[in-house]
Amino acid sequence: MSGFNNNWYTEIFAASGSAFGLQVTKKLDEVQSPFQKIEMYETTHFGNLMVIDDVIMLSSRDNFLYHEMLSHPVLFTHAKPKNVVIIGGGDCGTLREVLKHPNIEQVTQIDIDEQVTRMAEKYFPELCQSNNDPRATLAFADGIKFMREAAPESIDVIIVDSTDPIGPGEGLFNCAFYDSCRKALRQGGILVQQSESPLIHMPLLKAMRDAMQDAGFAALQTLLFPQMVYPSGWWTCTLARKDGEFTGFREADAAAASFNTHYYNVDIHKAASAWPNFMKVALQK
Amino acid sequence: MSGFNNNWYTEIFAASGSAFGLQVTKKLDEVQSPFQKIEMYETTHFGNLMVIDDVIMLSSRDNFLYHEMLSHPVLFTHAKPKNVVIIGGGDCGTLREVLKHPNIEQVTQIDIDEQVTRMAEKYFPELCQSNNDPRATLAFADGIKFMREAAPESIDVIIVDSTDPIGPGEGLFNCAFYDSCRKALRQGGILVQQSESPLIHMPLLKAMRDAMQDAGFAALQTLLFPQMVYPSGWWTCTLARKDGEFTGFREADAAAASFNTHYYNVDIHKAASAWPNFMKVALQK
């Protein structure tokens, strides 16, 4: 059973018959929000751990992989990103990475659950260090409704940093949501979304890509990266361009970036788009 | 505790306070060889599972990642490999990958423990399908002694496909062993060895690279790849050139390869050498 037992927090991934656990010093907190149960643990080796509805979300030690890969590739691919909307992302780690880009003028983060951000402020203060940046707006609202009502052609980059496609995150993985996003993007705009494990969630990844194409996105790019605390330790995000092709990695800008990253760099950006043979076979039309 | 419990085989990684488990249908076999305890399980989603001295070695479903990355990058980097020595590798998965290369004339596999190969023949027959290839020799002997006594400048590629640096594998991670390997390699020869997790074994990786350089290897290249059943799900192998630099990836030959792989291809080969920033910092001299 998933849960906290004998000083271990263990999550069982039923769909793949596998499990991942972290050794825990103590339980720090638990809150039942109107949307979900949020638990916080202190681990022996991975800093603090956030668990939502019995699913591991992030640890202090390895969240940099996910947050950097959800932010920097898309921002160095868009020709001139100025405003960004983050759907989900309540832990504020993605927001912090986006705000490292000096050319970004405005970031709006829409997480349905304010309690996620309150917990992050307390247990992941390093991820919340840019929350008071004058360019940032933190809203606690329904991201699906927000995108449906967004002004057409008003956003450069949409980052969907959500839970898995069950529970509150479910409506963020379908054609209707992607259609809203596409309409809200300006010309040259890009949507990026976490898209699960290439090793054990291929049907879901394929369904996401199909839905993005059905919604009219012109080109897709799925990037791969390691993420220890997620099922299989191997994860993806998928970029969807409103129009045009993926030809525009601003490599010189990425190489000259004035901020620090722990994972991301020019070589990592290029490497992330290399697909294993089994993935090419599974995703070919 | 690591082990088999309630239909799960769980391995605890004490050094990182983390754990990985696979759901098990039944225990298939156990043998205590003169060297180690070998257990076999049938899992629900990952085929068969081999465990040696309570450490997960491989599963049917995900071993292709490791075996391909230990074989094809080095064989498409060496200018003209003809003979290969595999130290360890008793499951024969690396041997199978090496023998896919038609230009390879001779492969000698030296595993200290014959029982590993006997178990692989029974429970991973697909990995052993090339064991009767006339180019292959399977020897069950001490790989350290074998390399110490090998004729100077007699081998093109040495693949060290060993257990972790504890138990029988310990002597395969030090300067004396690397010195034997370097002397046994021909000009242009390359050693490759699995080199643990970049996320949680950095001191070990650094020590290995230092020992390889101390033994006189001229250039090193550490490649990264996912490996779900190993600690952190993220793994490396390190190539060490006897002389010269790593400039020679035979990309055209790799692109034209006549055999199938599930993970490896030209893009994956190039991508594997992209280092995250934290790794550049940790391994800089």
XYZ file of C-alpha atoms in Angstrom:
570
model
C 0.000 0.000 0.000
C 1.142 3.516 -0.772
C 1.739 5.639 2.292
C 3.939 6.272 5.306
C 5.113 3.203 7.144
C 8.124 2.307 9.273
C 9.874 5.572 8.448
C 9.398 5.171 4.698
C 7.062 7.002 2.374
C 6.317 4.555 -0.419
C 4.252 5.137 -3.537
C 2.965 2.174 -5.482
C 2.485 2.662 -9.213
C -0.278 0.142 -9.849
C -0.231 0.560 -13.624
C 3.384 -0.617 -13.838
C 3.621 -2.931 -10.824
C 6.462 -0.836 -9.455
C 7.083 1.229 -6.344
C 9.340 4.043 -5.187
C 10.122 5.027 -1.633
C 12.039 7.616 0.351
C 13.242 7.220 3.914
C 11.494 9.705 6.169
C 12.611 11.337 9.404
C 9.176 12.693 10.289
C 5.832 13.815 8.972
C 5.849 17.604 8.909
C 2.306 18.510 7.995
C -0.980 17.440 6.472
C -3.874 19.507 5.199
C -7.081 18.535 3.469
C -7.854 21.375 1.072
C -11.187 21.684 -0.765
C -9.471 19.879 -3.660
C -7.014 17.335 -2.311
C -4.977 15.987 0.590
C -1.513 17.541 0.867
C 1.163 15.885 3.029
C 4.673 17.036 3.829
C 7.524 14.813 5.033
C 11.124 15.369 6.007
C 13.331 12.745 4.327
C 16.792 11.520 5.285
C 18.486 12.300 1.953
C 16.093 14.250 -0.282
C 15.119 17.206 1.870
C 11.389 17.822 2.141
C 8.806 15.802 0.246
C 5.344 16.898 -0.901
C 2.679 14.280 -1.523
C -0.757 15.116 -2.981
C -3.573 12.552 -2.809
C -0.981 9.835 -2.129
C 1.111 10.752 -5.191
C 4.679 12.032 -4.760
C 4.931 15.543 -6.225
C 8.435 16.788 -5.483
C 11.436 16.632 -3.194
C 13.890 19.413 -2.336
C 16.763 17.510 -3.907
C 15.556 16.504 -7.328
C 12.804 18.981 -8.313
C 15.329 21.059 -10.255
C 15.256 18.555 -13.108
C 11.536 18.877 -13.715
C 11.226 22.620 -13.091
C 14.149 23.513 -15.345
C 12.954 21.273 -18.172
C 9.415 22.642 -18.021
C 10.724 26.223 -18.248
C 13.952 26.793 -20.126
C 13.508 24.722 -23.301
C 10.208 26.409 -24.171
C 11.469 29.894 -23.273
C 14.603 29.456 -25.421
C 12.500 28.030 -28.266
C 9.902 30.789 -28.496
C 11.316 33.626 -30.619
C 10.567 36.441 -28.170
C 8.527 35.402 -25.128
C 7.214 38.273 -23.017
C 4.256 36.914 -21.110
C 3.766 33.456 -19.651
C 0.820 31.684 -18.042
C 1.522 28.737 -15.727
C -1.432 26.405 -15.163
C -0.899 24.483 -11.924
C 2.637 24.911 -10.637
C 1.483 25.811 -7.133
C 4.830 24.858 -5.615
C 6.220 27.904 -7.482
C 9.339 26.117 -8.734
C 8.421 26.637 -12.374
C 7.580 30.282 -11.662
C 11.031 30.778 -10.163
C 12.725 29.331 -13.263
C 10.601 31.419 -15.664
C 11.410 34.607 -13.760
C 15.128 33.957 -14.218
C 14.625 35.118 -17.824
C 15.104 38.908 -17.864
C 13.096 39.314 -21.075
C 9.935 37.948 -19.458
C 7.647 40.847 -18.576
C 4.675 39.101 -16.984
C 3.960 35.677 -15.493
C 0.544 34.593 -14.240
C 0.369 31.387 -12.215
C -3.096 29.816 -11.939
C -3.264 26.964 -9.442
C -6.668 25.789 -8.294
C -5.402 25.065 -4.782
C -3.969 27.881 -2.668
C -2.917 25.372 -0.006
C -0.225 23.951 -2.320
C 1.446 27.349 -2.461
C 1.039 27.932 1.288
C 2.764 24.591 1.933
C 5.517 25.393 -0.565
C 6.157 28.769 1.092
C 6.685 26.945 4.365
C 8.581 23.823 3.248
C 10.177 24.812 -0.077
C 11.022 28.491 0.569
C 13.794 28.325 -2.036
C 11.173 27.643 -4.736
C 9.087 30.631 -3.612
C 11.916 33.145 -3.533
C 10.629 34.975 -6.616
C 6.939 35.047 -5.631
C 7.147 38.752 -4.856
C 8.771 39.617 -8.178
C 6.703 42.531 -9.576
C 6.332 40.603 -12.857
C 4.543 37.706 -11.096
C 0.828 37.290 -10.373
C -0.300 34.327 -8.288
C -3.965 33.491 -8.815
C -5.827 30.621 -7.193
C -8.492 29.658 -9.659
C -9.610 27.041 -12.178
C -7.003 26.869 -14.947
C -9.431 25.282 -17.401
C -11.907 28.138 -16.978
C -9.070 30.681 -17.082
C -7.877 29.420 -20.453
C -11.432 29.182 -21.811
C -11.995 32.857 -20.970
C -8.545 34.163 -21.900
C -8.418 36.856 -24.567
C -7.573 35.412 -28.008
C -3.955 35.777 -29.077
C -2.877 37.227 -25.738
C -0.221 34.806 -24.393
C 3.258 33.839 -25.628
C 3.898 30.705 -23.581
C 1.551 28.452 -21.587
C 3.182 26.014 -19.158
C 0.908 23.265 -17.853
C 2.612 22.078 -14.664
C -0.114 19.817 -13.364
C -0.721 16.649 -11.414
C -1.446 13.437 -13.303
C -4.573 13.181 -15.445
C -6.737 12.016 -12.543
C -8.406 14.239 -9.931
C -8.140 18.021 -10.373
C -5.653 17.634 -13.230
C -7.926 15.510 -15.410
C -9.400 18.307 -17.515
C -5.923 19.543 -18.477
C -5.255 16.613 -20.803
C -8.018 16.853 -23.412
C -8.779 18.429 -26.765
C -11.156 21.074 -25.369
C -8.482 22.414 -23.013
C -5.830 22.375 -25.733
C -8.219 24.210 -28.059
C -8.624 26.976 -25.446
C -4.849 27.190 -25.103
C -4.243 27.370 -28.824
C -6.728 30.210 -29.241
C -5.226 32.129 -26.311
C -1.698 31.898 -27.730
C -0.306 34.639 -29.932
C 1.244 33.774 -33.294
C 4.456 31.843 -32.592
C 3.090 30.853 -29.190
C 3.966 27.553 -27.525
C 2.230 25.336 -24.977
C 4.345 22.952 -22.885
C 2.996 20.269 -20.571
C 4.474 17.485 -18.491
C 3.652 14.298 -20.389
C 4.475 11.343 -18.117
C 6.949 8.428 -18.501
C 8.125 7.205 -21.912
C 8.757 3.761 -20.476
C 5.455 3.080 -18.738
C 2.909 5.690 -19.894
C 3.267 5.557 -23.679
C -0.499 5.242 -24.353
C -1.104 8.395 -22.319
C 1.693 10.285 -24.059
C 0.304 9.217 -27.426
C -3.225 10.297 -26.451
C -1.931 13.704 -25.297
C -0.059 14.258 -28.539
C -3.097 13.195 -30.572
C -5.348 15.569 -28.627
C -2.893 18.449 -29.137
C -2.895 17.808 -32.873
C -6.676 17.418 -32.964
C -6.897 20.818 -31.277
C -5.010 22.324 -34.194
C -1.466 22.711 -32.887
C 0.877 22.805 -35.867
C 3.941 20.998 -34.495
C 4.885 18.966 -31.429
C 8.178 18.235 -29.693
C 8.448 15.747 -26.821
C 11.550 16.149 -24.636
C 12.946 13.491 -22.283
C 14.668 13.936 -18.933
C 15.357 12.005 -15.717
C 13.075 12.538 -12.716
C 13.881 10.160 -9.902
C 10.736 10.544 -7.769
C 8.282 9.933 -10.630
C 7.303 6.472 -11.913
C 10.238 4.829 -13.784
C 12.568 7.767 -12.982
C 12.261 8.912 -16.591
C 9.890 11.648 -17.670
C 8.829 13.823 -20.588
C 7.338 17.179 -21.427
C 5.671 17.986 -24.722
C 5.835 21.341 -26.513
C 3.059 22.278 -28.943
C 3.457 25.184 -31.366
C 0.397 27.185 -32.433
C 1.880 27.566 -35.935
C 5.113 26.948 -37.805
C 7.751 24.351 -37.075
C 10.249 23.671 -34.283
C 13.252 25.246 -35.941
C 13.960 28.060 -33.564
C 16.065 27.024 -30.557
C 17.792 30.283 -29.583
C 21.058 28.539 -28.829
C 23.188 31.679 -28.594
C 20.796 33.188 -26.057
C 20.750 29.972 -24.017
C 24.556 29.824 -24.069
C 24.762 33.446 -22.943
C 22.125 33.126 -20.201
C 23.021 35.175 -17.161
C 21.376 32.853 -14.619
C 22.339 29.555 -13.022
C 20.754 26.160 -13.649
C 21.674 22.795 -12.157
C 20.556 20.614 -15.058
C 19.735 22.698 -18.125
C 22.290 23.921 -20.649
C 22.588 24.087 -24.439
C 23.791 20.493 -24.794
C 21.049 19.185 -22.488
C 18.435 21.134 -24.479
C 19.527 19.509 -27.730
C 19.944 16.072 -26.156
C 16.437 16.112 -24.678
C 14.842 15.851 -28.111
C 16.626 12.592 -29.016
C 14.001 9.846 -29.113
C 14.771 6.204 -28.366
C 13.854 3.814 -31.155
C 10.963 2.291 -29.202
C 9.431 5.760 -28.852
C 9.757 6.490 -32.562
C 7.939 3.240 -33.278
C 5.217 3.855 -30.694
C 4.488 7.432 -31.774
C 4.746 7.102 -35.529
C 1.543 7.910 -37.380
C 14.493 -4.228 4.623
C 15.455 -5.277 1.125
C 13.920 -8.510 -0.019
C 10.739 -10.310 -1.019
C 7.665 -9.488 1.009
C 3.922 -9.466 0.371
C 4.412 -10.098 -3.347
C 6.897 -7.271 -3.761
C 10.623 -7.454 -4.290
C 12.004 -4.264 -2.778
C 15.577 -3.044 -2.758
C 16.609 -0.383 -0.295
C 19.437 1.919 -1.350
C 20.843 2.838 2.046
C 23.306 5.400 0.700
C 20.502 7.519 -0.738
C 17.631 6.706 1.632
C 15.554 5.535 -1.309
C 13.944 2.285 -2.382
C 12.660 0.630 -5.538
C 10.264 -2.272 -5.803
C 8.641 -4.519 -8.368
C 5.447 -6.488 -7.868
C 6.164 -10.195 -8.012
C 3.972 -13.118 -9.031
C 6.299 -15.777 -7.662
C 9.857 -16.645 -6.772
C 11.251 -18.774 -9.587
C 14.625 -19.895 -8.300
C 17.472 -19.336 -5.884
C 21.020 -20.624 -5.942
C 23.987 -19.949 -3.718
C 27.031 -20.082 -5.977
C 30.606 -20.106 -4.625
C 30.544 -16.337 -5.141
C 27.093 -14.977 -4.445
C 23.386 -15.607 -3.935
C 21.351 -15.462 -7.142
C 17.562 -15.142 -7.002
C 15.020 -15.129 -9.812
C 11.478 -13.722 -9.617
C 8.566 -13.449 -11.998
C 7.125 -9.927 -11.875
C 3.675 -8.684 -12.857
C 4.837 -6.057 -15.390
C 8.587 -6.392 -15.942
C 9.007 -10.026 -16.943
C 11.658 -11.905 -15.011
C 13.901 -10.290 -12.424
C 17.432 -11.327 -11.402
C 18.734 -10.333 -7.983
C 22.339 -10.962 -6.859
C 23.273 -10.640 -3.180
C 20.056 -8.659 -2.600
C 20.828 -6.173 -5.388
C 18.524 -5.935 -8.445
C 20.526 -6.772 -11.563
C 18.071 -6.773 -14.468
C 14.500 -7.279 -15.601
C 13.270 -8.619 -18.933
C 11.538 -5.344 -19.740
C 14.152 -2.689 -19.163
C 17.574 -4.348 -19.539
C 17.762 -3.206 -23.176
C 18.683 0.308 -22.037
C 21.771 -0.779 -20.127
C 22.948 -3.478 -22.524
C 22.628 -1.276 -25.603
C 24.400 1.655 -23.964
C 27.261 -0.507 -22.753
C 27.791 -1.924 -26.261
C 26.905 0.310 -29.192
C 28.435 3.682 -28.227
C 31.890 2.161 -27.658
C 31.707 -0.024 -30.768
C 30.700 2.928 -32.966
C 33.406 5.097 -31.377
C 36.360 2.742 -31.864
C 37.722 3.201 -35.401
C 37.736 -0.495 -36.345
C 36.900 -2.875 -33.502
C 37.548 -6.539 -34.236
C 37.931 -8.225 -30.885
C 36.124 -7.514 -27.644
C 36.530 -8.746 -24.081
C 33.551 -8.529 -21.725
C 34.414 -8.682 -18.020
C 31.358 -9.794 -16.075
C 28.237 -9.688 -18.228
C 27.196 -13.214 -17.246
C 23.572 -12.580 -18.211
C 24.881 -12.445 -21.808
C 22.813 -9.381 -22.766
C 25.910 -7.317 -23.546
C 27.362 -10.234 -25.526
C 24.209 -10.375 -27.646
C 24.428 -6.648 -28.445
C 28.146 -6.834 -29.316
C 27.562 -9.768 -31.658
C 25.008 -7.724 -33.604
C 28.027 -5.907 -35.115
C 29.086 -7.861 -38.215
C 32.638 -6.446 -38.121
C 33.332 -7.998 -34.720
C 35.428 -11.135 -35.204
C 35.874 -12.371 -31.650
C 34.219 -11.781 -28.279
C 35.427 -13.312 -25.026
C 33.136 -13.055 -22.020
C 34.802 -13.598 -18.638
C 32.352 -13.867 -15.772
C 33.598 -15.283 -12.495
C 30.274 -16.988 -11.798
C 28.981 -19.651 -14.200
C 25.702 -19.795 -12.282
C 24.745 -16.310 -13.519
C 24.896 -17.562 -17.099
C 23.058 -20.791 -16.261
C 20.252 -18.751 -14.688
C 20.182 -16.366 -17.673
C 19.918 -19.277 -20.106
C 16.871 -20.472 -18.206
C 15.110 -17.194 -17.386
C 16.402 -14.728 -19.998
C 16.745 -16.996 -23.069
C 16.377 -13.963 -25.366
C 19.628 -12.526 -23.963
C 21.450 -15.810 -24.581
C 20.331 -16.299 -28.170
C 23.807 -15.529 -29.527
C 25.785 -17.618 -27.022
C 26.515 -20.243 -29.676
C 27.746 -17.712 -32.211
C 31.122 -19.070 -33.460
C 32.707 -15.690 -32.676
C 31.821 -15.988 -28.978
C 33.804 -17.606 -26.163
C 32.240 -17.871 -22.715
C 34.819 -18.334 -19.967
C 34.091 -18.560 -16.273
C 37.114 -17.129 -14.554
C 38.502 -14.191 -12.621
C 38.364 -11.124 -14.860
C 40.992 -9.274 -12.829
C 43.495 -12.104 -13.297
C 42.493 -12.458 -16.962
C 43.294 -8.828 -17.666
C 46.517 -8.954 -15.660
C 47.727 -11.879 -17.782
C 46.352 -10.690 -21.128
C 48.892 -10.227 -23.920
C 49.898 -6.561 -24.299
C 48.159 -4.660 -27.099
C 45.880 -7.573 -27.945
C 42.327 -6.219 -27.453
C 40.323 -3.496 -29.218
C 37.466 -2.992 -26.763
C 37.057 -4.027 -23.102
C 33.529 -3.845 -21.669
C 33.325 -4.055 -17.878
C 29.736 -5.120 -17.199
C 30.017 -5.770 -13.495
C 28.093 -5.619 -10.260
C 28.624 -2.653 -7.950
C 32.049 -2.068 -6.378
C 31.323 -4.331 -3.410
C 31.679 -8.113 -3.311
C 33.144 -9.859 -6.393
C 33.042 -6.607 -8.399
C 35.204 -4.610 -6.019
C 38.536 -5.193 -7.748
C 37.142 -3.934 -11.065
C 37.066 -0.304 -9.941
C 40.691 0.502 -9.111
C 43.850 1.781 -10.709
C 45.607 -1.611 -10.808
C 42.775 -3.155 -12.820
C 42.585 -0.162 -15.167
C 46.348 -0.364 -15.661
C 46.026 -4.003 -16.751
C 43.256 -3.027 -19.146
C 45.196 -0.158 -20.667
C 48.217 -2.371 -21.330
C 46.031 -5.078 -22.891
C 44.370 -2.626 -25.276
C 45.746 -2.061 -28.753
C 46.447 1.469 -29.972
C 43.089 3.212 -30.365
C 41.581 0.773 -27.873
C 38.725 1.729 -25.542
C 37.561 0.494 -22.148
C 33.933 1.064 -21.139
C 32.467 0.415 -17.709
C 29.125 1.002 -16.002
C 29.730 3.923 -13.667
C 26.692 4.228 -11.384
C 24.172 7.072 -10.870
C 25.024 10.707 -11.617
C 22.444 11.842 -9.085
C 23.427 9.769 -6.065
C 26.860 8.216 -6.725
C 28.898 11.204 -7.847
C 31.840 10.534 -5.471
C 32.138 6.999 -6.879
C 31.945 8.211 -10.468
C 34.615 10.806 -9.742
C 36.860 8.208 -8.073
C 36.467 5.872 -11.066
C 37.367 8.605 -13.520
C 40.359 9.635 -11.405
C 41.577 6.028 -11.231
C 41.223 5.650 -15.008
C 43.307 8.764 -15.546
C 45.858 7.695 -12.928
C 46.202 4.426 -14.850
C 47.223 6.397 -17.918
C 44.093 6.497 -20.032
C 44.335 9.490 -22.361
C 40.696 10.608 -22.561
C 37.412 9.846 -20.823
C 33.787 10.170 -21.861
C 30.906 9.574 -19.431
C 27.529 8.857 -21.063
C 24.148 9.134 -19.334
C 21.035 7.022 -19.837
C 17.863 6.012 -17.978
C 17.788 2.675 -16.146
C 14.617 2.248 -14.137
C 15.621 -0.675 -11.898
C 18.893 0.890 -10.692
C 19.123 3.461 -7.880
C 17.653 6.830 -8.970
C 16.578 5.420 -12.372
C 19.445 7.314 -14.012
C 22.754 5.681 -14.849
C 26.081 6.204 -16.570
C 28.853 4.377 -18.352
C 32.347 5.746 -18.792
C 34.553 5.217 -21.846
C 38.339 5.473 -21.462
C 40.600 5.751 -24.503
C 44.112 4.302 -24.374
C 45.393 7.176 -26.507
C 44.076 10.091 -28.550
C 40.845 11.970 -28.074
C 37.145 11.192 -28.392
C 36.638 12.596 -31.845
C 35.686 9.493 -33.726
C 31.989 8.638 -33.462
C 31.361 6.679 -36.681
C 27.993 8.302 -37.207
C 27.477 7.113 -40.770
C 28.130 3.508 -39.737
C 25.732 3.819 -36.793
C 23.051 5.323 -39.041
C 23.528 2.485 -41.533
C 23.552 -0.306 -38.923
C 21.778 -3.393 -40.168
C 20.512 -4.517 -36.756
C 17.645 -3.497 -34.500
C 17.923 -1.658 -31.204
C 15.141 -0.507 -28.890
C 16.926 2.482 -27.359
C 20.154 3.269 -29.203
C 20.382 5.341 -32.375
C 22.592 8.155 -33.706
C 20.669 10.901 -31.892
C 20.684 8.956 -28.615
C 24.439 8.365 -28.966
C 25.113 12.081 -29.311
C 22.598 13.032 -26.617
C 24.149 10.665 -24.074
C 27.298 12.775 -23.814
C 25.442 15.939 -22.754
C 26.338 16.641 -19.136
C 24.019 18.445 -16.732
C 25.532 21.549 -15.147
C 25.798 19.935 -11.703
C 27.881 17.137 -13.224
C 30.243 19.563 -14.963
C 30.771 21.296 -11.625
C 31.288 18.056 -9.686
C 33.745 16.545 -12.172
C 35.778 19.586 -13.101
C 39.435 19.309 -12.203
